Amino acid sequence: MAGWVHKIAIAAVVAFGFGGAAHAADWTSTVTRLIAAQHSYPRSAQIRGDQGTAKVRISVDAGGKITGVELVKPTGSQILDREAVRIPQKIGTVPPPPGGPTQLVIPIAWKLT
């Protein structure tokens, strides 16, 4: 188990309510990087061999505060699903989104190799 490696695959899929496409893409990339920096693979999930991709919907207010995180597609692992919701909550705030309050759906993947 010490040799297990995981790959992180996080990308923003959907963004709503933005003014300019370029600013929205930059903001989405920034949020995605912040989430990737907090990504972790729970040891208990590694031991069980749990893998999968969760999708979470993140609600952000005009000031950048994350006001809600909802699991919209589970992985099939309760451990990974809890972690998927916890990651954005750990961040708490992101840069203010261009165009005001918004939501985006982000897939968060765990894979043992």
PDB file of N, CA and C in Angstrom:
ATOM      1  N   MET A   1       0.803  -1.186   0.000  1.00  0.00           N
ATOM      2  CA  MET A   1       0.000   0.000   0.000  1.00  0.00           C
ATOM      3  C   MET A   1       0.848   1.252   0.000  1.00  0.00           C
ATOM      4  N   ALA A   2       2.063   1.189   0.486  1.00  0.00           N
ATOM      5  CA  ALA A   2       2.908   2.366   0.510  1.00  0.00           C
ATOM      6  C   ALA A   2       3.229   2.850  -0.894  1.00  0.00           C
ATOM      7  N   GLY A   3       3.198   1.956  -1.879  1.00  0.00           N
ATOM      8  CA  GLY A   3       3.516   2.330  -3.240  1.00  0.00           C
ATOM      9  C   GLY A   3       2.331   2.863  -4.026  1.00  0.00           C
ATOM     10  N   TRP A   4       1.156   2.911  -3.413  1.00  0.00           N
ATOM     11  CA  TRP A   4      -0.020   3.399  -4.131  1.00  0.00           C
ATOM     12  C   TRP A   4       0.145   4.875  -4.443  1.00  0.00           C
ATOM     13  N   VAL A   5      -0.219   5.217  -5.601  1.00  0.00           N
ATOM     14  CA  VAL A   5      -0.157   6.609  -6.042  1.00  0.00           C
ATOM     15  C   VAL A   5      -1.537   6.990  -6.540  1.00  0.00           C
ATOM     16  N   HIS A   6      -1.915   8.200  -6.320  1.00  0.00           N
ATOM     17  CA  HIS A   6      -3.197   8.640  -6.857  1.00  0.00           C
ATOM     18  C   HIS A   6      -2.979   9.794  -7.820  1.00  0.00           C
ATOM     19  N   LYS A   7      -3.860   9.872  -8.755  1.00  0.00           N
ATOM     20  CA  LYS A   7      -3.833  10.967  -9.719  1.00  0.00           C
ATOM     21  C   LYS A   7      -4.996  11.888  -9.421  1.00  0.00           C
ATOM     22  N   ILE A   8      -4.718  13.151  -9.517  1.00  0.00           N
ATOM     23  CA  ILE A   8      -5.747  14.146  -9.274  1.00  0.00           C
ATOM     24  C   ILE A   8      -6.236  14.664 -10.613  1.00  0.00           C
ATOM     25  N   ALA A   9      -7.530  14.593 -10.808  1.00  0.00           N
ATOM     26  CA  ALA A   9      -8.117  15.131 -12.034  1.00  0.00           C
ATOM     27  C   ALA A   9      -9.264  16.026 -11.641  1.00  0.00           C
ATOM     28  N   ILE A  10      -9.007  17.302 -11.636  1.00  0.00           N
ATOM     29  CA  ILE A  10     -10.041  18.253 -11.259  1.00  0.00           C
ATOM     30  C   ILE A  10     -10.163  19.281 -12.372  1.00  0.00           C
ATOM     31  N   ALA A  11     -11.366  19.495 -12.815  1.00  0.00           N
ATOM     32  CA  ALA A  11     -11.603  20.525 -13.831  1.00  0.00           C
ATOM     33  C   ALA A  11     -13.002  21.065 -13.658  1.00  0.00           C
ATOM     34  N   ALA A  12     -13.160  22.333 -13.873  1.00  0.00           N
ATOM     35  CA  ALA A  12     -14.492  22.921 -13.790  1.00  0.00           C
ATOM     36  C   ALA A  12     -15.266  22.548 -15.044  1.00  0.00           C
ATOM     37  N   VAL A  13     -16.512  22.153 -14.852  1.00  0.00           N
ATOM     38  CA  VAL A  13     -17.326  21.717 -15.972  1.00  0.00           C
ATOM     39  C   VAL A  13     -18.323  22.778 -16.391  1.00  0.00           C
ATOM     40  N   VAL A  14     -19.046  23.338 -15.443  1.00  0.00           N
ATOM     41  CA  VAL A  14     -20.121  24.257 -15.793  1.00  0.00           C
ATOM     42  C   VAL A  14     -20.005  25.495 -14.910  1.00  0.00           C
ATOM     43  N   ALA A  15     -20.158  26.662 -15.498  1.00  0.00           N
ATOM     44  CA  ALA A  15     -20.199  27.907 -14.737  1.00  0.00           C
ATOM     45  C   ALA A  15     -21.411  28.701 -15.200  1.00  0.00           C
ATOM     46  N   PHE A  16     -22.127  29.295 -14.249  1.00  0.00           N
ATOM     47  CA  PHE A  16     -23.337  30.043 -14.560  1.00  0.00           C
ATOM     48  C   PHE A  16     -23.185  31.493 -14.130  1.00  0.00           C
ATOM     49  N   GLY A  17     -23.847  32.387 -14.845  1.00  0.00           N
ATOM     50  CA  GLY A  17     -24.005  33.760 -14.384  1.00  0.00           C
ATOM     51  C   GLY A  17     -22.803  34.657 -14.577  1.00  0.00           C
ATOM     52  N   PHE A  18     -21.932  34.425 -15.520  1.00  0.00           N
ATOM     53  CA  PHE A  18     -20.766  35.265 -15.709  1.00  0.00           C
ATOM     54  C   PHE A  18     -21.005  36.317 -16.769  1.00  0.00           C
ATOM     55  N   GLY A  19     -20.306  37.466 -16.609  1.00  0.00           N
ATOM     56  CA  GLY A  19     -20.377  38.536 -17.580  1.00  0.00           C
ATOM     57  C   GLY A  19     -19.504  38.253 -18.792  1.00  0.00           C
ATOM     58  N   GLY A  20     -18.191  38.192 -18.641  1.00  0.00           N
ATOM     59  CA  GLY A  20     -17.293  37.972 -19.764  1.00  0.00           C
ATOM     60  C   GLY A  20     -16.730  36.568 -19.752  1.00  0.00           C
ATOM     61  N   ALA A  21     -16.693  35.951 -20.917  1.00  0.00           N
ATOM     62  CA  ALA A  21     -16.231  34.566 -21.010  1.00  0.00           C
ATOM     63  C   ALA A  21     -14.773  34.425 -20.591  1.00  0.00           C
ATOM     64  N   ALA A  22     -13.916  35.380 -20.985  1.00  0.00           N
ATOM     65  CA  ALA A  22     -12.494  35.299 -20.640  1.00  0.00           C
ATOM     66  C   ALA A  22     -12.298  35.427 -19.129  1.00  0.00           C
ATOM     67  N   HIS A  23     -12.993  36.397 -18.519  1.00  0.00           N
ATOM     68  CA  HIS A  23     -12.886  36.566 -17.068  1.00  0.00           C
ATOM     69  C   HIS A  23     -13.447  35.348 -16.338  1.00  0.00           C
ATOM     70  N   ALA A  24     -14.533  34.830 -16.847  1.00  0.00           N
ATOM     71  CA  ALA A  24     -15.150  33.650 -16.236  1.00  0.00           C
ATOM     72  C   ALA A  24     -14.203  32.456 -16.306  1.00  0.00           C
ATOM     73  N   ALA A  25     -13.557  32.267 -17.446  1.00  0.00           N
ATOM     74  CA  ALA A  25     -12.630  31.142 -17.608  1.00  0.00           C
ATOM     75  C   ALA A  25     -11.442  31.295 -16.663  1.00  0.00           C
ATOM     76  N   ASP A  26     -10.912  32.521 -16.546  1.00  0.00           N
ATOM     77  CA  ASP A  26      -9.798  32.766 -15.622  1.00  0.00           C
ATOM     78  C   ASP A  26     -10.223  32.498 -14.184  1.00  0.00           C
ATOM     79  N   TRP A  27     -11.402  32.963 -13.820  1.00  0.00           N
ATOM     80  CA  TRP A  27     -11.891  32.765 -12.456  1.00  0.00           C
ATOM     81  C   TRP A  27     -12.101  31.273 -12.175  1.00  0.00           C
ATOM     82  N   THR A  28     -12.717  30.580 -13.123  1.00  0.00           N
ATOM     83  CA  THR A  28     -12.965  29.149 -12.967  1.00  0.00           C
ATOM     84  C   THR A  28     -11.644  28.401 -12.818  1.00  0.00           C
ATOM     85  N   SER A  29     -10.644  28.768 -13.592  1.00  0.00           N
ATOM     86  CA  SER A  29      -9.318  28.134 -13.483  1.00  0.00           C
ATOM     87  C   SER A  29      -8.713  28.377 -12.108  1.00  0.00           C
ATOM     88  N   THR A  30      -8.872  29.588 -11.599  1.00  0.00           N
ATOM     89  CA  THR A  30      -8.348  29.909 -10.273  1.00  0.00           C
ATOM     90  C   THR A  30      -9.029  29.058  -9.202  1.00  0.00           C
ATOM     91  N   VAL A  31     -10.341  28.966  -9.256  1.00  0.00           N
ATOM     92  CA  VAL A  31     -11.091  28.165  -8.276  1.00  0.00           C
ATOM     93  C   VAL A  31     -10.676  26.691  -8.381  1.00  0.00           C
ATOM     94  N   THR A  32     -10.532  26.212  -9.597  1.00  0.00           N
ATOM     95  CA  THR A  32     -10.120  24.821  -9.812  1.00  0.00           C
ATOM     96  C   THR A  32      -8.746  24.568  -9.194  1.00  0.00           C
ATOM     97  N   ARG A  33      -7.817  25.503  -9.375  1.00  0.00           N
ATOM     98  CA  ARG A  33      -6.475  25.351  -8.781  1.00  0.00           C
ATOM     99  C   ARG A  33      -6.542  25.355  -7.251  1.00  0.00           C
ATOM    100  N   LEU A  34      -7.369  26.217  -6.689  1.00  0.00           N
ATOM    101  CA  LEU A  34      -7.512  26.259  -5.231  1.00  0.00           C
ATOM    102  C   LEU A  34      -8.041  24.930  -4.688  1.00  0.00           C
ATOM    103  N   ILE A  35      -8.996  24.354  -5.392  1.00  0.00           N
ATOM    104  CA  ILE A  35      -9.548  23.066  -4.971  1.00  0.00           C
ATOM    105  C   ILE A  35      -8.509  21.965  -5.139  1.00  0.00           C
ATOM    106  N   ALA A  36      -7.776  21.985  -6.243  1.00  0.00           N
ATOM    107  CA  ALA A  36      -6.736  20.979  -6.477  1.00  0.00           C
ATOM    108  C   ALA A  36      -5.668  21.030  -5.386  1.00  0.00           C
ATOM    109  N   ALA A  37      -5.368  22.223  -4.888  1.00  0.00           N
ATOM    110  CA  ALA A  37      -4.364  22.371  -3.841  1.00  0.00           C
ATOM    111  C   ALA A  37      -4.815  21.732  -2.523  1.00  0.00           C
ATOM    112  N   GLN A  38      -6.123  21.603  -2.325  1.00  0.00           N
ATOM    113  CA  GLN A  38      -6.662  21.007  -1.098  1.00  0.00           C
ATOM    114  C   GLN A  38      -7.033  19.529  -1.270  1.00  0.00           C
ATOM    115  N   HIS A  39      -6.879  19.011  -2.479  1.00  0.00           N
ATOM    116  CA  HIS A  39      -7.271  17.635  -2.788  1.00  0.00           C
ATOM    117  C   HIS A  39      -6.451  16.660  -1.950  1.00  0.00           C
ATOM    118  N   SER A  40      -7.113  15.693  -1.394  1.00  0.00           N
ATOM    119  CA  SER A  40      -6.416  14.630  -0.652  1.00  0.00           C
ATOM    120  C   SER A  40      -7.136  13.310  -0.909  1.00  0.00           C
ATOM    121  N   TYR A  41      -6.411  12.244  -0.718  1.00  0.00           N
ATOM    122  CA  TYR A  41      -6.960  10.896  -0.917  1.00  0.00           C
ATOM    123  C   TYR A  41      -7.019  10.253   0.461  1.00  0.00           C
ATOM    124  N   PRO A  42      -8.205  10.162   1.050  1.00  0.00           N
ATOM    125  CA  PRO A  42      -8.300   9.596   2.400  1.00  0.00           C
ATOM    126  C   PRO A  42      -7.649   8.214   2.476  1.00  0.00           C
ATOM    127  N   ARG A  43      -6.830   8.039   3.469  1.00  0.00           N
ATOM    128  CA  ARG A  43      -6.095   6.775   3.638  1.00  0.00           C
ATOM    129  C   ARG A  43      -7.049   5.586   3.716  1.00  0.00           C
ATOM    130  N   SER A  44      -8.169   5.757   4.404  1.00  0.00           N
ATOM    131  CA  SER A  44      -9.118   4.643   4.525  1.00  0.00           C
ATOM    132  C   SER A  44      -9.692   4.259   3.161  1.00  0.00           C
ATOM    133  N   ALA A  45      -9.879   5.223   2.273  1.00  0.00           N
ATOM    134  CA  ALA A  45     -10.366   4.920   0.928  1.00  0.00           C
ATOM    135  C   ALA A  45      -9.290   4.207   0.117  1.00  0.00           C
ATOM    136  N   GLN A  46      -8.034   4.605   0.300  1.00  0.00           N
ATOM    137  CA  GLN A  46      -6.931   3.932  -0.381  1.00  0.00           C
ATOM    138  C   GLN A  46      -6.857   2.468   0.037  1.00  0.00           C
ATOM    139  N   ILE A  47      -6.939   2.227   1.320  1.00  0.00           N
ATOM    140  CA  ILE A  47      -6.846   0.856   1.850  1.00  0.00           C
ATOM    141  C   ILE A  47      -7.983  -0.004   1.304  1.00  0.00           C
ATOM    142  N   ARG A  48      -9.163   0.573   1.209  1.00  0.00           N
ATOM    143  CA  ARG A  48     -10.321  -0.178   0.693  1.00  0.00           C
ATOM    144  C   ARG A  48     -10.300  -0.310  -0.823  1.00  0.00           C
ATOM    145  N   GLY A  49      -9.426   0.462  -1.485  1.00  0.00           N
ATOM    146  CA  GLY A  49      -9.376   0.441  -2.943  1.00  0.00           C
ATOM    147  C   GLY A  49     -10.454   1.286  -3.594  1.00  0.00           C
ATOM    148  N   ASP A  50     -11.019   2.219  -2.826  1.00  0.00           N
ATOM    149  CA  ASP A  50     -12.070   3.082  -3.362  1.00  0.00           C
ATOM    150  C   ASP A  50     -11.492   4.045  -4.393  1.00  0.00           C
ATOM    151  N   GLN A  51     -12.191   4.178  -5.503  1.00  0.00           N
ATOM    152  CA  GLN A  51     -11.835   5.094  -6.573  1.00  0.00           C
ATOM    153  C   GLN A  51     -13.122   5.687  -7.122  1.00  0.00           C
ATOM    154  N   GLY A  52     -12.983   6.738  -7.890  1.00  0.00           N
ATOM    155  CA  GLY A  52     -14.154   7.282  -8.552  1.00  0.00           C
ATOM    156  C   GLY A  52     -14.063   8.769  -8.744  1.00  0.00           C
ATOM    157  N   THR A  53     -15.081   9.297  -9.406  1.00  0.00           N
ATOM    158  CA  THR A  53     -15.170  10.729  -9.657  1.00  0.00           C
ATOM    159  C   THR A  53     -16.494  11.240  -9.111  1.00  0.00           C
ATOM    160  N   ALA A  54     -16.394  12.207  -8.227  1.00  0.00           N
ATOM    161  CA  ALA A  54     -17.578  12.879  -7.692  1.00  0.00           C
ATOM    162  C   ALA A  54     -17.729  14.201  -8.414  1.00  0.00           C
ATOM    163  N   LYS A  55     -18.957  14.683  -8.518  1.00  0.00           N
ATOM    164  CA  LYS A  55     -19.204  16.030  -9.020  1.00  0.00           C
ATOM    165  C   LYS A  55     -19.888  16.810  -7.913  1.00  0.00           C
ATOM    166  N   VAL A  56     -19.343  17.991  -7.637  1.00  0.00           N
ATOM    167  CA  VAL A  56     -19.929  18.849  -6.614  1.00  0.00           C
ATOM    168  C   VAL A  56     -20.322  20.181  -7.233  1.00  0.00           C
ATOM    169  N   ARG A  57     -21.456  20.693  -6.777  1.00  0.00           N
ATOM    170  CA  ARG A  57     -21.902  22.027  -7.182  1.00  0.00           C
ATOM    171  C   ARG A  57     -21.503  22.977  -6.065  1.00  0.00           C
ATOM    172  N   ILE A  58     -20.782  24.012  -6.438  1.00  0.00           N
ATOM    173  CA  ILE A  58     -20.293  24.993  -5.478  1.00  0.00           C
ATOM    174  C   ILE A  58     -21.011  26.310  -5.741  1.00  0.00           C
ATOM    175  N   SER A  59     -21.629  26.859  -4.697  1.00  0.00           N
ATOM    176  CA  SER A  59     -22.280  28.167  -4.782  1.00  0.00           C
ATOM    177  C   SER A  59     -21.349  29.201  -4.162  1.00  0.00           C
ATOM    178  N   VAL A  60     -21.152  30.309  -4.869  1.00  0.00           N
ATOM    179  CA  VAL A  60     -20.244  31.358  -4.426  1.00  0.00           C
ATOM    180  C   VAL A  60     -20.989  32.687  -4.466  1.00  0.00           C
ATOM    181  N   ASP A  61     -20.903  33.466  -3.357  1.00  0.00           N
ATOM    182  CA  ASP A  61     -21.572  34.764  -3.356  1.00  0.00           C
ATOM    183  C   ASP A  61     -20.700  35.810  -4.052  1.00  0.00           C
ATOM    184  N   ALA A  62     -21.209  37.019  -4.167  1.00  0.00           N
ATOM    185  CA  ALA A  62     -20.514  38.081  -4.911  1.00  0.00           C
ATOM    186  C   ALA A  62     -19.153  38.424  -4.312  1.00  0.00           C
ATOM    187  N   GLY A  63     -18.981  38.202  -3.014  1.00  0.00           N
ATOM    188  CA  GLY A  63     -17.712  38.491  -2.351  1.00  0.00           C
ATOM    189  C   GLY A  63     -16.703  37.359  -2.416  1.00  0.00           C
ATOM    190  N   GLY A  64     -17.109  36.210  -2.955  1.00  0.00           N
ATOM    191  CA  GLY A  64     -16.207  35.070  -3.067  1.00  0.00           C
ATOM    192  C   GLY A  64     -16.366  34.022  -1.977  1.00  0.00           C
ATOM    193  N   LYS A  65     -17.306  34.231  -1.065  1.00  0.00           N
ATOM    194  CA  LYS A  65     -17.534  33.239  -0.004  1.00  0.00           C
ATOM    195  C   LYS A  65     -18.273  32.038  -0.588  1.00  0.00           C
ATOM    196  N   ILE A  66     -17.762  30.850  -0.282  1.00  0.00           N
ATOM    197  CA  ILE A  66     -18.447  29.621  -0.694  1.00  0.00           C
ATOM    198  C   ILE A  66     -19.628  29.436   0.247  1.00  0.00           C
ATOM    199  N   THR A  67     -20.828  29.542  -0.318  1.00  0.00           N
ATOM    200  CA  THR A  67     -22.043  29.513   0.499  1.00  0.00           C
ATOM    201  C   THR A  67     -22.724  28.156   0.490  1.00  0.00           C
ATOM    202  N   GLY A  68     -22.296  27.265  -0.381  1.00  0.00           N
ATOM    203  CA  GLY A  68     -22.900  25.944  -0.414  1.00  0.00           C
ATOM    204  C   GLY A  68     -22.091  24.984  -1.265  1.00  0.00           C
ATOM    205  N   VAL A  69     -22.109  23.734  -0.847  1.00  0.00           N
ATOM    206  CA  VAL A  69     -21.471  22.652  -1.607  1.00  0.00           C
ATOM    207  C   VAL A  69     -22.444  21.497  -1.610  1.00  0.00           C
ATOM    208  N   GLU A  70     -22.778  21.021  -2.794  1.00  0.00           N
ATOM    209  CA  GLU A  70     -23.745  19.935  -2.935  1.00  0.00           C
ATOM    210  C   GLU A  70     -23.147  18.834  -3.805  1.00  0.00           C
ATOM    211  N   LEU A  71     -23.236  17.616  -3.341  1.00  0.00           N
ATOM    212  CA  LEU A  71     -22.807  16.464  -4.132  1.00  0.00           C
ATOM    213  C   LEU A  71     -23.873  16.191  -5.183  1.00  0.00           C
ATOM    214  N   VAL A  72     -23.526  16.319  -6.464  1.00  0.00           N
ATOM    215  CA  VAL A  72     -24.502  16.096  -7.522  1.00  0.00           C
ATOM    216  C   VAL A  72     -24.287  14.769  -8.237  1.00  0.00           C
ATOM    217  N   LYS A  73     -23.092  14.174  -8.093  1.00  0.00           N
ATOM    218  CA  LYS A  73     -22.833  12.842  -8.637  1.00  0.00           C
ATOM    219  C   LYS A  73     -21.879  12.128  -7.688  1.00  0.00           C
ATOM    220  N   PRO A  74     -22.357  11.105  -6.996  1.00  0.00           N
ATOM    221  CA  PRO A  74     -21.502  10.395  -6.045  1.00  0.00           C
ATOM    222  C   PRO A  74     -20.516   9.446  -6.732  1.00  0.00           C
ATOM    223  N   THR A  75     -19.503   9.062  -5.985  1.00  0.00           N
ATOM    224  CA  THR A  75     -18.485   8.131  -6.472  1.00  0.00           C
ATOM    225  C   THR A  75     -18.873   6.677  -6.254  1.00  0.00           C
ATOM    226  N   GLY A  76     -19.773   6.450  -5.315  1.00  0.00           N
ATOM    227  CA  GLY A  76     -20.067   5.088  -4.891  1.00  0.00           C
ATOM    228  C   GLY A  76     -19.341   4.748  -3.596  1.00  0.00           C
ATOM    229  N   SER A  77     -18.482   5.646  -3.138  1.00  0.00           N
ATOM    230  CA  SER A  77     -17.757   5.484  -1.882  1.00  0.00           C
ATOM    231  C   SER A  77     -18.170   6.606  -0.938  1.00  0.00           C
ATOM    232  N   GLN A  78     -18.716   6.251   0.214  1.00  0.00           N
ATOM    233  CA  GLN A  78     -19.115   7.273   1.178  1.00  0.00           C
ATOM    234  C   GLN A  78     -17.917   8.098   1.628  1.00  0.00           C
ATOM    235  N   ILE A  79     -16.775   7.474   1.746  1.00  0.00           N
ATOM    236  CA  ILE A  79     -15.564   8.172   2.186  1.00  0.00           C
ATOM    237  C   ILE A  79     -15.182   9.250   1.171  1.00  0.00           C
ATOM    238  N   LEU A  80     -15.130   8.878  -0.110  1.00  0.00           N
ATOM    239  CA  LEU A  80     -14.751   9.833  -1.144  1.00  0.00           C
ATOM    240  C   LEU A  80     -15.815  10.906  -1.338  1.00  0.00           C
ATOM    241  N   ASP A  81     -17.077  10.544  -1.201  1.00  0.00           N
ATOM    242  CA  ASP A  81     -18.146  11.533  -1.332  1.00  0.00           C
ATOM    243  C   ASP A  81     -18.053  12.587  -0.229  1.00  0.00           C
ATOM    244  N   ARG A  82     -17.782  12.158   0.995  1.00  0.00           N
ATOM    245  CA  ARG A  82     -17.604  13.115   2.097  1.00  0.00           C
ATOM    246  C   ARG A  82     -16.416  14.033   1.824  1.00  0.00           C
ATOM    247  N   GLU A  83     -15.335  13.463   1.315  1.00  0.00           N
ATOM    248  CA  GLU A  83     -14.143  14.251   1.012  1.00  0.00           C
ATOM    249  C   GLU A  83     -14.425  15.261  -0.105  1.00  0.00           C
ATOM    250  N   ALA A  84     -15.201  14.864  -1.104  1.00  0.00           N
ATOM    251  CA  ALA A  84     -15.526  15.758  -2.219  1.00  0.00           C
ATOM    252  C   ALA A  84     -16.264  17.004  -1.727  1.00  0.00           C
ATOM    253  N   VAL A  85     -17.137  16.847  -0.764  1.00  0.00           N
ATOM    254  CA  VAL A  85     -17.883  17.974  -0.206  1.00  0.00           C
ATOM    255  C   VAL A  85     -16.990  18.789   0.735  1.00  0.00           C
ATOM    256  N   ARG A  86     -16.119  18.114   1.436  1.00  0.00           N
ATOM    257  CA  ARG A  86     -15.261  18.769   2.428  1.00  0.00           C
ATOM    258  C   ARG A  86     -14.206  19.672   1.784  1.00  0.00           C
ATOM    259  N   ILE A  87     -13.679  19.275   0.633  1.00  0.00           N
ATOM    260  CA  ILE A  87     -12.578  20.031   0.011  1.00  0.00           C
ATOM    261  C   ILE A  87     -12.961  21.497  -0.225  1.00  0.00           C
ATOM    262  N   PRO A  88     -14.055  21.800  -0.929  1.00  0.00           N
ATOM    263  CA  PRO A  88     -14.408  23.223  -1.119  1.00  0.00           C
ATOM    264  C   PRO A  88     -14.746  23.926   0.198  1.00  0.00           C
ATOM    265  N   GLN A  89     -15.331  23.198   1.144  1.00  0.00           N
ATOM    266  CA  GLN A  89     -15.670  23.805   2.424  1.00  0.00           C
ATOM    267  C   GLN A  89     -14.411  24.245   3.169  1.00  0.00           C
ATOM    268  N   LYS A  90     -13.314  23.473   3.016  1.00  0.00           N
ATOM    269  CA  LYS A  90     -12.049  23.837   3.658  1.00  0.00           C
ATOM    270  C   LYS A  90     -11.537  25.166   3.138  1.00  0.00           C
ATOM    271  N   ILE A  91     -11.751  25.437   1.862  1.00  0.00           N
ATOM    272  CA  ILE A  91     -11.260  26.671   1.259  1.00  0.00           C
ATOM    273  C   ILE A  91     -12.005  27.870   1.836  1.00  0.00           C
ATOM    274  N   GLY A  92     -13.318  27.790   1.895  1.00  0.00           N
ATOM    275  CA  GLY A  92     -14.131  28.850   2.492  1.00  0.00           C
ATOM    276  C   GLY A  92     -14.385  30.035   1.590  1.00  0.00           C
ATOM    277  N   THR A  93     -13.335  30.651   1.063  1.00  0.00           N
ATOM    278  CA  THR A  93     -13.501  31.789   0.170  1.00  0.00           C
ATOM    279  C   THR A  93     -12.574  31.650  -1.034  1.00  0.00           C
ATOM    280  N   VAL A  94     -13.012  32.237  -2.117  1.00  0.00           N
ATOM    281  CA  VAL A  94     -12.259  32.280  -3.367  1.00  0.00           C
ATOM    282  C   VAL A  94     -12.310  33.727  -3.848  1.00  0.00           C
ATOM    283  N   PRO A  95     -11.541  34.079  -4.859  1.00  0.00           N
ATOM    284  CA  PRO A  95     -11.672  35.446  -5.373  1.00  0.00           C
ATOM    285  C   PRO A  95     -13.122  35.719  -5.797  1.00  0.00           C
ATOM    286  N   PRO A  96     -13.572  36.953  -5.651  1.00  0.00           N
ATOM    287  CA  PRO A  96     -14.946  37.275  -6.067  1.00  0.00           C
ATOM    288  C   PRO A  96     -15.168  36.924  -7.541  1.00  0.00           C
ATOM    289  N   PRO A  97     -16.276  36.274  -7.841  1.00  0.00           N
ATOM    290  CA  PRO A  97     -16.535  35.908  -9.234  1.00  0.00           C
ATOM    291  C   PRO A  97     -16.920  37.129 -10.074  1.00  0.00           C
ATOM    292  N   PRO A  98     -16.463  37.158 -11.312  1.00  0.00           N
ATOM    293  CA  PRO A  98     -16.891  38.261 -12.182  1.00  0.00           C
ATOM    294  C   PRO A  98     -18.386  38.109 -12.466  1.00  0.00           C
ATOM    295  N   GLY A  99     -19.121  39.166 -12.371  1.00  0.00           N
ATOM    296  CA  GLY A  99     -20.543  39.091 -12.682  1.00  0.00           C
ATOM    297  C   GLY A  99     -21.421  38.747 -11.504  1.00  0.00           C
ATOM    298  N   GLY A 100     -20.864  38.641 -10.305  1.00  0.00           N
ATOM    299  CA  GLY A 100     -21.684  38.401  -9.129  1.00  0.00           C
ATOM    300  C   GLY A 100     -21.821  36.944  -8.740  1.00  0.00           C
ATOM    301  N   PRO A 101     -22.793  36.648  -7.862  1.00  0.00           N
ATOM    302  CA  PRO A 101     -22.974  35.292  -7.341  1.00  0.00           C
ATOM    303  C   PRO A 101     -23.086  34.271  -8.474  1.00  0.00           C
ATOM    304  N   THR A 102     -22.567  33.088  -8.218  1.00  0.00           N
ATOM    305  CA  THR A 102     -22.572  32.067  -9.262  1.00  0.00           C
ATOM    306  C   THR A 102     -22.499  30.677  -8.658  1.00  0.00           C
ATOM    307  N   GLN A 103     -22.613  29.701  -9.514  1.00  0.00           N
ATOM    308  CA  GLN A 103     -22.430  28.290  -9.158  1.00  0.00           C
ATOM    309  C   GLN A 103     -21.566  27.650 -10.224  1.00  0.00           C
ATOM    310  N   LEU A 104     -20.795  26.660  -9.839  1.00  0.00           N
ATOM    311  CA  LEU A 104     -20.090  25.861 -10.817  1.00  0.00           C
ATOM    312  C   LEU A 104     -20.056  24.418 -10.352  1.00  0.00           C
ATOM    313  N   VAL A 105     -19.989  23.514 -11.310  1.00  0.00           N
ATOM    314  CA  VAL A 105     -19.914  22.084 -11.017  1.00  0.00           C
ATOM    315  C   VAL A 105     -18.497  21.628 -11.339  1.00  0.00           C
ATOM    316  N   ILE A 106     -17.886  20.992 -10.362  1.00  0.00           N
ATOM    317  CA  ILE A 106     -16.499  20.552 -10.516  1.00  0.00           C
ATOM    318  C   ILE A 106     -16.406  19.057 -10.249  1.00  0.00           C
ATOM    319  N   PRO A 107     -15.804  18.297 -11.179  1.00  0.00           N
ATOM    320  CA  PRO A 107     -15.533  16.893 -10.886  1.00  0.00           C
ATOM    321  C   PRO A 107     -14.245  16.766 -10.083  1.00  0.00           C
ATOM    322  N   ILE A 108     -14.256  15.884  -9.114  1.00  0.00           N
ATOM    323  CA  ILE A 108     -13.078  15.600  -8.299  1.00  0.00           C
ATOM    324  C   ILE A 108     -12.852  14.089  -8.379  1.00  0.00           C
ATOM    325  N   ALA A 109     -11.680  13.705  -8.879  1.00  0.00           N
ATOM    326  CA  ALA A 109     -11.420  12.280  -9.165  1.00  0.00           C
ATOM    327  C   ALA A 109     -10.330  11.725  -8.259  1.00  0.00           C
ATOM    328  N   TRP A 110     -10.530  10.454  -7.896  1.00  0.00           N
ATOM    329  CA  TRP A 110      -9.534   9.681  -7.150  1.00  0.00           C
ATOM    330  C   TRP A 110      -9.293   8.396  -7.919  1.00  0.00           C
ATOM    331  N   LYS A 111      -8.024   8.114  -8.186  1.00  0.00           N
ATOM    332  CA  LYS A 111      -7.670   6.898  -8.919  1.00  0.00           C
ATOM    333  C   LYS A 111      -6.376   6.328  -8.355  1.00  0.00           C
ATOM    334  N   LEU A 112      -6.418   5.077  -8.023  1.00  0.00           N
ATOM    335  CA  LEU A 112      -5.222   4.374  -7.553  1.00  0.00           C
ATOM    336  C   LEU A 112      -4.496   3.801  -8.773  1.00  0.00           C
ATOM    337  N   THR A 113      -3.189   3.968  -8.792  1.00  0.00           N
ATOM    338  CA  THR A 113      -2.434   3.405  -9.900  1.00  0.00           C
ATOM    339  C   THR A 113      -1.322   2.510  -9.388  1.00  0.00           C
TER     340      THR A 113
END
